[in-house]
CSV table of C-alpha atoms in Angstrom, one decimal:
chain,number,residue,atom,x,y,z
A,392,MET,CA,-39.7,-34.6,10.7
A,393,ASN,CA,-40.9,-36.0,13.9
A,394,ARG,CA,-37.8,-37.3,15.5
A,395,GLN,CA,-36.6,-36.9,19.1
A,396,ARG,CA,-33.8,-39.4,19.3
A,397,MET,CA,-31.1,-38.6,16.8
A,398,THR,CA,-28.8,-41.5,17.8
A,399,VAL,CA,-28.6,-44.9,16.2
A,400,SER,CA,-27.0,-48.1,17.5
A,401,ALA,CA,-23.3,-48.3,17.2
A,402,VAL,CA,-23.5,-51.7,15.8
A,403,ALA,CA,-25.6,-50.5,12.8
A,404,ALA,CA,-23.4,-47.5,12.2
A,405,VAL,CA,-20.1,-49.4,12.4
A,406,SER,CA,-21.5,-52.0,10.0
A,407,VAL,CA,-22.3,-49.3,7.5
A,408,LEU,CA,-18.6,-48.3,7.5
A,409,SER,CA,-17.9,-51.2,5.3
A,410,LEU,CA,-20.1,-50.9,2.2
A,411,SER,CA,-18.0,-53.0,-0.1
A,412,LEU,CA,-20.2,-56.1,-0.1
A,413,ALA,CA,-21.4,-57.1,-3.5
A,414,GLY,CA,-25.1,-56.8,-4.2
A,415,CYS,CA,-27.8,-55.9,-6.6
A,416,ALA,CA,-28.8,-52.4,-7.3
A,417,SER,CA,-31.5,-50.7,-5.3
A,418,GLY,CA,-34.9,-49.3,-6.2
A,419,ALA,CA,-38.1,-50.5,-7.8
A,420,GLY,CA,-36.6,-51.6,-11.0
A,421,PRO,CA,-35.4,-49.9,-14.2
A,422,ALA,CA,-37.4,-47.4,-16.1
A,423,ALA,CA,-40.2,-48.8,-18.3
A,424,GLU,CA,-40.4,-48.2,-22.0
A,425,GLY,CA,-41.7,-44.7,-22.9
A,426,GLY,CA,-39.7,-43.1,-20.0
A,427,GLU,CA,-42.1,-44.1,-17.2
A,428,SER,CA,-40.4,-45.3,-14.0
A,429,THR,CA,-41.3,-46.3,-10.4
A,430,ILE,CA,-39.2,-45.3,-7.4
A,431,ASN,CA,-39.4,-46.2,-3.7
A,432,TYR,CA,-39.4,-43.5,-1.0
A,433,VAL,CA,-38.8,-44.6,2.6
A,434,ILE,CA,-39.3,-42.5,5.7
A,435,TRP,CA,-39.2,-43.1,9.5
A,436,ASP,CA,-42.4,-41.3,10.6
A,437,ALA,CA,-45.8,-43.0,10.1
A,438,ASN,CA,-47.5,-39.7,10.9
A,439,ALA,CA,-46.0,-38.2,7.8
A,440,LEU,CA,-47.4,-40.8,5.4
A,441,GLU,CA,-50.7,-39.0,4.6
A,442,PRO,CA,-49.1,-35.5,4.3
A,443,TYR,CA,-46.5,-36.9,2.0
A,444,LYS,CA,-49.1,-38.4,-0.2
A,445,ASP,CA,-50.2,-34.8,-0.9
A,446,VAL,CA,-46.6,-33.9,-1.7
A,447,ILE,CA,-46.4,-36.9,-4.1
A,448,ALA,CA,-49.6,-35.8,-5.7
A,449,ALA,CA,-48.2,-32.4,-6.3
A,450,PHE,CA,-45.1,-33.9,-7.8
A,451,ASN,CA,-47.1,-36.0,-10.1
A,452,GLU,CA,-48.9,-33.0,-11.5
A,453,GLU,CA,-45.5,-32.0,-12.9
A,454,HIS,CA,-44.1,-35.5,-13.5
A,455,PRO,CA,-46.9,-38.0,-14.2
A,456,GLU,CA,-44.4,-40.3,-15.7
A,457,ILE,CA,-42.8,-41.1,-12.3
A,458,THR,CA,-44.7,-43.3,-9.8
A,459,VAL,CA,-43.5,-42.9,-6.2
A,460,ASN,CA,-44.2,-45.7,-3.7
A,461,ILE,CA,-43.9,-44.4,-0.1
A,462,GLN,CA,-43.3,-46.5,3.0
A,463,ALA,CA,-42.8,-45.6,6.7
A,464,LEU,CA,-40.7,-47.8,9.0
A,465,PRO,CA,-40.6,-47.5,12.8
A,466,TRP,CA,-37.5,-45.6,14.0
A,467,ASP,CA,-35.9,-48.6,15.7
A,468,GLN,CA,-36.2,-50.7,12.6
A,469,TYR,CA,-35.3,-47.9,10.1
A,470,TRP,CA,-31.6,-47.7,10.7
A,471,THR,CA,-31.1,-51.5,11.0
A,472,LYS,CA,-32.8,-52.1,7.7
A,473,LEU,CA,-31.0,-49.2,6.0
A,474,GLN,CA,-27.6,-50.6,7.2
A,475,THR,CA,-28.4,-54.0,5.7
A,476,GLN,CA,-29.6,-52.4,2.5
A,477,ALA,CA,-26.5,-50.2,2.3
A,478,SER,CA,-24.2,-53.3,2.7
A,479,SER,CA,-26.1,-55.2,-0.1
A,480,LYS,CA,-26.5,-52.1,-2.3
A,481,THR,CA,-30.3,-52.3,-2.2
A,482,LEU,CA,-31.1,-49.0,-0.6
A,483,PRO,CA,-34.4,-47.4,-1.5
A,484,ASP,CA,-34.2,-44.9,-4.4
A,485,VAL,CA,-35.0,-42.0,-2.1
A,486,PHE,CA,-34.9,-42.0,1.7
A,487,TRP,CA,-34.7,-39.9,4.8
A,488,ILE,CA,-31.2,-39.3,6.3
A,489,ASN,CA,-30.1,-37.3,9.4
A,490,GLU,CA,-27.0,-35.5,10.4
A,491,PRO,CA,-25.5,-38.2,12.7
A,492,ASN,CA,-25.6,-40.7,9.8
A,493,ALA,CA,-25.1,-38.6,6.7
A,494,GLY,CA,-21.3,-38.5,6.8
A,495,LEU,CA,-21.1,-42.2,7.3
A,496,TYR,CA,-23.3,-43.0,4.3
A,497,ALA,CA,-21.9,-40.3,2.0
A,498,THR,CA,-18.2,-41.0,2.6
A,499,ASN,CA,-18.7,-44.7,2.0
A,500,GLY,CA,-20.3,-44.2,-1.4
A,501,ALA,CA,-23.9,-45.0,-0.6
A,502,LEU,CA,-25.4,-41.6,-1.5
A,503,ALA,CA,-25.6,-40.0,-4.8
A,504,ALA,CA,-24.4,-36.4,-5.0
A,505,ILE,CA,-27.2,-33.9,-5.7
A,506,ASP,CA,-27.7,-33.2,-9.4
A,507,THR,CA,-28.5,-29.4,-9.5
A,508,ALA,CA,-29.5,-29.8,-13.1
A,509,GLN,CA,-32.7,-31.4,-11.8
A,510,GLY,CA,-33.7,-28.0,-10.3
A,511,PHE,CA,-32.4,-28.2,-6.7
A,512,ASP,CA,-30.9,-24.9,-5.7
A,513,PRO,CA,-28.8,-24.9,-2.5
A,514,ALA,CA,-29.1,-21.1,-2.3
A,515,ASN,CA,-32.7,-21.5,-1.1
A,516,PHE,CA,-31.6,-23.0,2.2
A,517,PRO,CA,-29.6,-21.8,5.2
A,518,ASP,CA,-25.9,-22.4,4.8
A,519,ALA,CA,-25.7,-24.4,8.0
A,520,SER,CA,-28.3,-26.9,6.6
A,521,ILE,CA,-26.4,-27.2,3.3
A,522,GLN,CA,-23.0,-27.7,5.1
A,523,SER,CA,-24.5,-30.4,7.3
A,524,TYR,CA,-24.9,-32.6,4.2
A,525,THR,CA,-21.8,-31.5,2.3
A,526,PHE,CA,-18.8,-33.8,2.2
A,527,ASP,CA,-15.6,-33.2,0.2
A,528,ASP,CA,-17.3,-30.3,-1.5
A,529,GLU,CA,-20.3,-32.4,-2.7
A,530,LEU,CA,-23.8,-32.0,-1.5
A,531,TYR,CA,-25.5,-35.3,-0.8
A,532,ALA,CA,-29.0,-34.6,0.6
A,533,ALA,CA,-31.7,-32.0,0.2
A,534,PRO,CA,-32.7,-30.5,3.6
A,535,THR,CA,-36.3,-31.0,4.6
A,536,GLY,CA,-36.8,-29.2,7.9
A,537,TYR,CA,-35.0,-28.2,11.0
A,538,SER,CA,-35.7,-28.1,14.8
A,539,THR,CA,-34.5,-26.0,17.6
A,540,MET,CA,-35.7,-26.7,21.2
A,541,GLY,CA,-38.2,-25.0,23.3
A,542,VAL,CA,-40.0,-25.6,26.6
A,543,TRP,CA,-43.5,-27.0,26.4
A,544,TYR,CA,-45.3,-26.4,29.7
A,545,ASN,CA,-48.6,-27.1,31.4
A,546,THR,CA,-50.2,-23.9,32.6
A,547,ASP,CA,-52.6,-25.7,34.9
A,548,LEU,CA,-49.7,-27.2,36.9
A,549,PHE,CA,-48.0,-23.8,37.1
A,550,ASP,CA,-51.2,-22.3,38.3
A,551,ARG,CA,-51.9,-24.9,40.9
A,552,ALA,CA,-48.3,-24.7,42.2
A,553,GLY,CA,-48.4,-20.8,42.3
A,554,VAL,CA,-45.4,-20.5,40.0
A,555,ASP,CA,-45.0,-17.8,37.3
A,556,TYR,CA,-45.0,-19.0,33.7
A,557,PRO,CA,-41.7,-19.0,31.8
A,558,ALA,CA,-41.0,-15.6,30.2
A,559,GLU,CA,-38.7,-14.6,27.4
A,560,GLY,CA,-35.2,-14.0,28.8
A,561,TRP,CA,-35.6,-16.3,31.7
A,562,THR,CA,-32.4,-18.1,32.9
A,563,GLN,CA,-31.3,-21.6,33.8
A,564,GLN,CA,-31.6,-20.6,37.5
A,565,ASP,CA,-35.2,-19.5,36.8
A,566,PHE,CA,-35.9,-22.9,35.2
A,567,VAL,CA,-34.5,-24.9,38.1
A,568,ALA,CA,-36.4,-22.8,40.6
A,569,ALA,CA,-39.7,-23.2,38.8
A,570,ALA,CA,-39.2,-27.0,38.3
A,571,THR,CA,-38.2,-27.4,41.9
A,572,ALA,CA,-41.2,-25.4,43.2
A,573,ILE,CA,-43.7,-27.3,41.2
A,574,SER,CA,-42.2,-30.7,42.3
A,575,ASP,CA,-42.3,-29.5,45.9
A,576,ALA,CA,-45.9,-28.4,45.6
A,577,LEU,CA,-47.4,-31.2,43.6
A,578,GLY,CA,-44.9,-34.1,44.0
A,579,SER,CA,-47.3,-35.9,46.3
A,580,GLU,CA,-49.6,-36.3,43.2
A,581,GLY,CA,-46.8,-37.8,41.2
A,582,VAL,CA,-46.1,-34.5,39.3
A,583,PHE,CA,-42.5,-33.7,38.3
A,584,GLY,CA,-41.2,-30.2,37.4
A,585,ALA,CA,-38.9,-31.3,34.5
A,586,ALA,CA,-37.5,-34.5,33.0
A,587,ALA,CA,-34.3,-35.7,31.4
A,588,ALA,CA,-32.3,-38.9,31.0
A,589,PRO,CA,-28.8,-39.8,29.8
A,590,TRP,CA,-30.1,-40.4,26.2
A,591,THR,CA,-32.1,-37.2,25.8
A,592,GLY,CA,-29.2,-34.9,24.9
A,593,GLN,CA,-30.8,-33.4,21.9
A,594,GLU,CA,-33.7,-32.1,23.9
A,595,THR,CA,-32.0,-31.4,27.2
A,596,SER,CA,-28.3,-31.6,28.2
A,597,TYR,CA,-26.9,-30.6,24.8
A,598,ASN,CA,-28.7,-27.3,25.1
A,599,THR,CA,-27.6,-26.6,28.7
A,600,ILE,CA,-24.0,-27.6,27.7
A,601,TYR,CA,-23.8,-24.9,25.0
A,602,GLN,CA,-25.7,-22.4,27.2
A,603,SER,CA,-23.0,-23.0,29.8
A,604,GLY,CA,-20.1,-22.3,27.4
A,605,GLY,CA,-19.2,-26.0,26.8
A,606,GLU,CA,-19.3,-28.2,23.8
A,607,VAL,CA,-20.1,-31.8,23.1
A,608,ILE,CA,-17.5,-32.1,20.4
A,609,SER,CA,-15.0,-29.7,18.8
A,610,ALA,CA,-16.1,-27.8,15.7
A,611,ASP,CA,-13.9,-30.0,13.5
A,612,GLY,CA,-15.4,-33.2,15.0
A,613,THR,CA,-12.1,-34.6,16.2
A,614,THR,CA,-12.1,-34.0,20.0
A,615,SER,CA,-14.6,-34.6,22.8
A,616,GLY,CA,-15.8,-31.6,24.8
A,617,TYR,CA,-17.0,-33.5,27.8
A,618,ASP,CA,-14.1,-32.6,30.0
A,619,ASP,CA,-14.8,-28.9,29.5
A,620,PRO,CA,-16.1,-27.1,32.7
A,621,GLY,CA,-19.0,-25.7,30.8
A,622,THR,CA,-20.0,-29.1,29.5
A,623,ILE,CA,-19.8,-30.6,33.0
A,624,ALA,CA,-22.0,-27.8,34.3
A,625,GLY,CA,-24.5,-28.3,31.6
A,626,VAL,CA,-24.8,-32.0,32.4
A,627,LYS,CA,-24.8,-31.4,36.2
A,628,LEU,CA,-27.9,-29.2,36.0
A,629,TRP,CA,-30.0,-32.3,34.9
A,630,VAL,CA,-28.3,-34.8,37.1
A,631,ASP,CA,-29.0,-32.6,40.1
A,632,LEU,CA,-32.7,-32.3,39.2
A,633,ALA,CA,-32.9,-36.1,38.8
A,634,GLN,CA,-31.2,-36.8,42.1
A,635,ALA,CA,-33.4,-34.3,43.9
A,636,GLY,CA,-36.5,-36.0,42.6
A,637,VAL,CA,-37.6,-33.1,40.4
A,638,SER,CA,-37.2,-35.3,37.3
A,639,PRO,CA,-38.4,-38.8,37.0
A,640,SER,CA,-35.7,-41.4,37.4
A,641,VAL,CA,-34.0,-43.2,34.5
A,642,ALA,CA,-36.0,-46.3,35.3
A,643,GLN,CA,-39.2,-44.3,35.3
A,644,ILE,CA,-38.4,-42.7,31.9
A,645,THR,CA,-37.4,-46.0,30.5
A,646,ASP,CA,-40.9,-47.3,31.4
A,647,THR,CA,-42.8,-44.1,30.6
A,648,PRO,CA,-41.3,-41.8,27.9
A,649,ILE,CA,-41.1,-38.1,28.7
A,650,PRO,CA,-43.9,-37.1,26.2
A,651,GLN,CA,-46.2,-39.5,27.9
A,652,TYR,CA,-45.5,-38.0,31.3
A,653,PHE,CA,-46.3,-34.6,29.8
A,654,THR,CA,-49.6,-35.5,28.1
A,655,SER,CA,-50.8,-37.4,31.2
A,656,GLY,CA,-50.5,-34.2,33.2
A,657,LYS,CA,-47.6,-35.4,35.3
A,658,LEU,CA,-44.9,-33.2,34.0
A,659,ALA,CA,-44.9,-29.4,34.2
A,660,MET,CA,-42.1,-28.7,31.6
A,661,MET,CA,-40.9,-30.7,28.6
A,662,TRP,CA,-37.9,-29.5,26.7
A,663,SER,CA,-38.4,-30.6,23.1
A,664,GLY,CA,-38.9,-29.5,19.6
A,665,PRO,CA,-41.7,-28.1,17.3
A,666,TRP,CA,-42.6,-31.6,16.1
A,667,ASN,CA,-44.8,-32.0,19.3
A,668,ALA,CA,-47.3,-29.5,18.0
A,669,ASN,CA,-49.3,-32.0,16.0
A,670,SER,CA,-49.7,-34.5,18.9
A,671,LEU,CA,-50.2,-31.9,21.6
A,672,LYS,CA,-53.1,-30.1,19.8
A,673,ASP,CA,-55.1,-33.3,20.0
A,674,SER,CA,-54.1,-34.3,23.5
A,675,GLU,CA,-56.2,-34.3,26.6
A,676,ILE,CA,-54.2,-31.3,28.0
A,677,ALA,CA,-54.3,-29.3,24.7
A,678,ASP,CA,-56.1,-26.4,26.4
A,679,THR,CA,-53.4,-26.0,29.1
A,680,VAL,CA,-50.3,-26.4,26.9
A,681,ALA,CA,-48.1,-23.4,26.2
A,682,VAL,CA,-44.5,-23.1,24.8
A,683,ALA,CA,-41.6,-20.8,25.7
A,684,PRO,CA,-38.1,-20.3,24.5
A,685,LEU,CA,-35.3,-22.1,26.3
A,686,PRO,CA,-33.8,-20.4,29.2
A,687,THR,CA,-30.4,-18.7,28.8
A,688,GLY,CA,-27.0,-19.3,30.3
A,689,GLU,CA,-23.6,-17.8,30.2
A,690,SER,CA,-23.2,-18.2,26.4
A,691,ASP,CA,-24.9,-16.5,23.6
A,692,LEU,CA,-25.9,-20.0,22.4
A,693,VAL,CA,-29.3,-21.1,23.5
A,694,THR,CA,-30.2,-24.3,21.6
A,695,THR,CA,-28.9,-26.9,19.3
A,696,ILE,CA,-30.2,-27.1,15.8
A,697,GLN,CA,-30.7,-30.2,13.7
A,698,GLY,CA,-32.6,-31.2,10.6
A,699,GLY,CA,-33.4,-34.1,8.3
A,700,ALA,CA,-32.9,-34.4,4.6
A,701,ASP,CA,-33.8,-36.5,1.5
A,702,ALA,CA,-31.1,-38.6,0.0
A,703,VAL,CA,-30.8,-40.6,-3.2
A,704,SER,CA,-29.2,-44.0,-3.3
A,705,ALA,CA,-26.0,-44.2,-5.3
A,706,TYR,CA,-27.1,-47.6,-6.4
A,707,SER,CA,-30.5,-46.6,-7.7
A,708,GLU,CA,-31.4,-48.0,-11.2
A,709,ASN,CA,-33.8,-45.0,-11.5
A,710,LYS,CA,-31.4,-42.3,-10.4
A,711,GLU,CA,-32.6,-39.6,-12.8
A,712,ALA,CA,-36.2,-40.1,-11.6
A,713,ALA,CA,-35.1,-40.3,-8.0
A,714,GLN,CA,-33.1,-37.1,-8.3
A,715,THR,CA,-36.0,-35.4,-10.0
A,716,PHE,CA,-38.2,-36.3,-7.0
A,717,GLN,CA,-35.5,-35.2,-4.6
A,718,ALA,CA,-35.3,-31.8,-6.3
A,719,PHE,CA,-39.1,-31.4,-6.0
A,720,LEU,CA,-38.9,-32.3,-2.3
A,721,GLY,CA,-36.5,-29.4,-2.0
A,722,SER,CA,-38.8,-27.0,-3.8
A,723,LYS,CA,-40.9,-24.2,-2.3
A,724,LYS,CA,-44.1,-25.9,-3.1
A,725,ALA,CA,-43.2,-29.2,-1.4
A,726,GLN,CA,-41.7,-27.4,1.6
A,727,GLU,CA,-44.8,-25.4,2.1
A,728,LEU,CA,-46.9,-28.6,2.1
A,729,TYR,CA,-44.5,-30.0,4.6
A,730,GLY,CA,-44.9,-27.0,6.9
A,731,ALA,CA,-48.7,-26.7,6.6
A,732,ALA,CA,-49.1,-30.4,7.5
A,733,GLY,CA,-47.4,-29.5,10.9
A,734,LEU,CA,-44.5,-31.9,10.3
A,735,GLY,CA,-41.9,-29.3,11.2
A,736,ILE,CA,-40.2,-26.1,10.3
A,737,PRO,CA,-39.4,-26.2,6.6
A,738,ALA,CA,-35.7,-25.7,5.8
A,739,TYR,CA,-36.5,-23.6,2.6
A,740,ASN,CA,-35.8,-20.0,3.3
A,741,GLY,CA,-38.9,-17.8,3.9
A,742,VAL,CA,-41.5,-20.5,4.3
A,743,ALA,CA,-41.3,-21.1,8.1
A,744,SER,CA,-44.7,-19.4,8.4
A,745,SER,CA,-46.4,-22.3,6.7
A,746,PHE,CA,-45.6,-24.3,9.8
A,747,THR,CA,-46.3,-21.6,12.5
A,748,ASP,CA,-49.6,-20.6,10.8
A,749,ALA,CA,-50.8,-24.2,11.1
A,750,PHE,CA,-50.9,-23.8,14.9
A,751,PRO,CA,-52.3,-20.3,15.7
A,752,GLN,CA,-52.9,-21.3,19.4
A,753,TRP,CA,-49.1,-21.1,20.0
A,754,ASP,CA,-46.3,-18.7,19.0
A,755,LEU,CA,-44.1,-21.3,17.3
A,756,SER,CA,-42.0,-18.6,15.7
A,757,LEU,CA,-39.8,-18.9,18.8
A,758,PHE,CA,-38.3,-22.1,17.3
A,759,SER,CA,-37.2,-20.4,14.1
A,760,ASP,CA,-36.2,-17.2,16.0
A,761,GLN,CA,-33.8,-19.2,18.2
A,762,ALA,CA,-32.0,-20.5,15.1
A,763,GLU,CA,-29.9,-17.3,15.2
A,764,HIS,CA,-28.5,-18.5,18.6
A,765,ALA,CA,-28.1,-22.2,17.8
A,766,ALA,CA,-25.2,-24.5,18.0
A,767,PRO,CA,-24.8,-27.1,15.2
A,768,TYR,CA,-26.0,-30.5,16.2
A,769,PRO,CA,-22.9,-32.4,17.4
A,770,VAL,CA,-21.8,-35.1,15.0
A,771,SER,CA,-18.8,-36.8,13.5
A,772,LEU,CA,-18.3,-39.5,10.8
A,773,ASN,CA,-19.3,-42.2,13.3
A,774,THR,CA,-21.6,-40.4,15.7
A,775,ALA,CA,-23.4,-43.5,16.9
A,776,ALA,CA,-20.2,-45.0,18.4
A,777,TRP,CA,-19.8,-42.2,20.9
A,778,ASN,CA,-23.6,-41.8,21.4
A,779,THR,CA,-23.4,-45.3,22.9
A,780,LEU,CA,-20.5,-44.1,25.2
A,781,GLU,CA,-22.6,-41.1,26.3
A,782,ASN,CA,-25.4,-43.3,27.5
A,783,GLU,CA,-22.9,-45.7,29.2
A,784,TYR,CA,-21.0,-43.0,31.2
A,785,LEU,CA,-23.7,-40.5,31.8
A,786,SER,CA,-26.0,-43.2,33.2
A,787,LYS,CA,-23.4,-43.7,36.0
A,788,ALA,CA,-23.7,-40.0,36.8
A,789,TRP,CA,-27.5,-40.2,36.9
A,790,SER,CA,-27.3,-43.2,39.2
A,791,GLY,CA,-24.7,-41.7,41.5
A,792,GLU,CA,-22.1,-44.4,40.8
A,793,LEU,CA,-19.8,-41.6,39.5
A,794,THR,CA,-19.8,-37.9,40.2
A,795,VAL,CA,-20.8,-35.8,37.1
A,796,GLU,CA,-17.2,-34.6,36.8
A,797,GLU,CA,-15.9,-38.2,37.0
A,798,ALA,CA,-18.4,-39.5,34.4
A,799,CYS,CA,-17.8,-36.6,32.0
A,800,THR,CA,-14.0,-36.9,32.2
A,801,GLN,CA,-14.1,-40.6,31.7
A,802,LEU,CA,-16.5,-40.2,28.8
A,803,ALA,CA,-14.2,-37.6,27.2
A,804,ALA,CA,-11.3,-40.0,27.2
A,805,ALA,CA,-13.3,-42.9,25.8
A,806,MET,CA,-14.9,-40.6,23.2
A,807,ASN,CA,-11.5,-39.3,22.1
A,808,GLU,CA,-10.4,-42.9,21.4
A,809,VAL,CA,-13.4,-43.4,19.1
A,810,LEU,CA,-12.8,-40.1,17.3
A,811,ALA,CA,-9.1,-41.0,16.8
A,812,ALA,CA,-10.2,-44.2,15.2
A,813,GLU,CA,-12.3,-42.3,12.7
A,814,LYS,CA,-9.2,-40.8,11.2
A,815,LYS,CA,-7.6,-44.2,10.4
């Protein structure tokens, strides 16, 4: 799934906490006579529409009696609309869900627990992926794919700056040195060595936090980790780069997203996930793009890992058909189609090569290899509420209004208040 930003607005998430509003059932209407039915499937990535039509065609070879209508909504609209539909109990029959939102929807009765009788087998997936969507011992979504992070880099900019390419086993110090050297050599041309902003935690600071021995949130999701020395160090790495001019400013990244800096040849290194392969292979800099593992720090952990999943509405009038389709989406056949289309690393065990083989110009196996040294993506029941706090307080560190230690300590206190409220 092509998704960099895993956060959603706190307003939408908090609204979903109350799903008691009366409303009509979701979906495309009840099954027609003769067992035929139509279900709606909604996703957040327009680039996935055509590949998923192939998945639906394969599904219809086995189940011609079920018509699937697929729709893609822009990311910024997706969660707002989903929140409204959850409140009125008119959710799509099947839809994409992610880790920051799954707990909120599942524990408020909006998701149907998976019916393994339809053929979905949790044993075919990594345990971490299954646990991410399991609440009160019930599995509520079928994992689709997962992402770890890597470093996409522009070999031409490295060559022009006279800097060695990233190598396996390189360290945070090596990364900072390379980024700084490239900015020093090519900064007069508007080139930056690296890039991060307060809201790019998934791609940047979350990874350096875990590399440095810190944590964003405790393993049980009840306590902030932002006052941990390792966490502060992981954030400081990026703030220092920004304040030194090695990274574009927050204002610049607001105007020009990081991927645009990279594809325009103005950014030497972009920390991001495997989903970039599809767009980069057709970009103007395709011939000078390479990818390397993330650098290492003090911890054995190198990257965060996160993934999307397919959920079924608890309010669907065509629940059996929806769960039949959900089970197919979690099948080896569907996951291989997902990978071969370049949408991401399939979550189904043993089929990661369907994705990596689609891009022979790069060794994308590094993304799946890093999964062995990955920290779970940091979430709680209301992740969005403290994601908003992250942006609020870390922005003050980026701007210099607060030191990194002050910003992180204040963030931890505010975040702990939000987490305490989740227990009530």
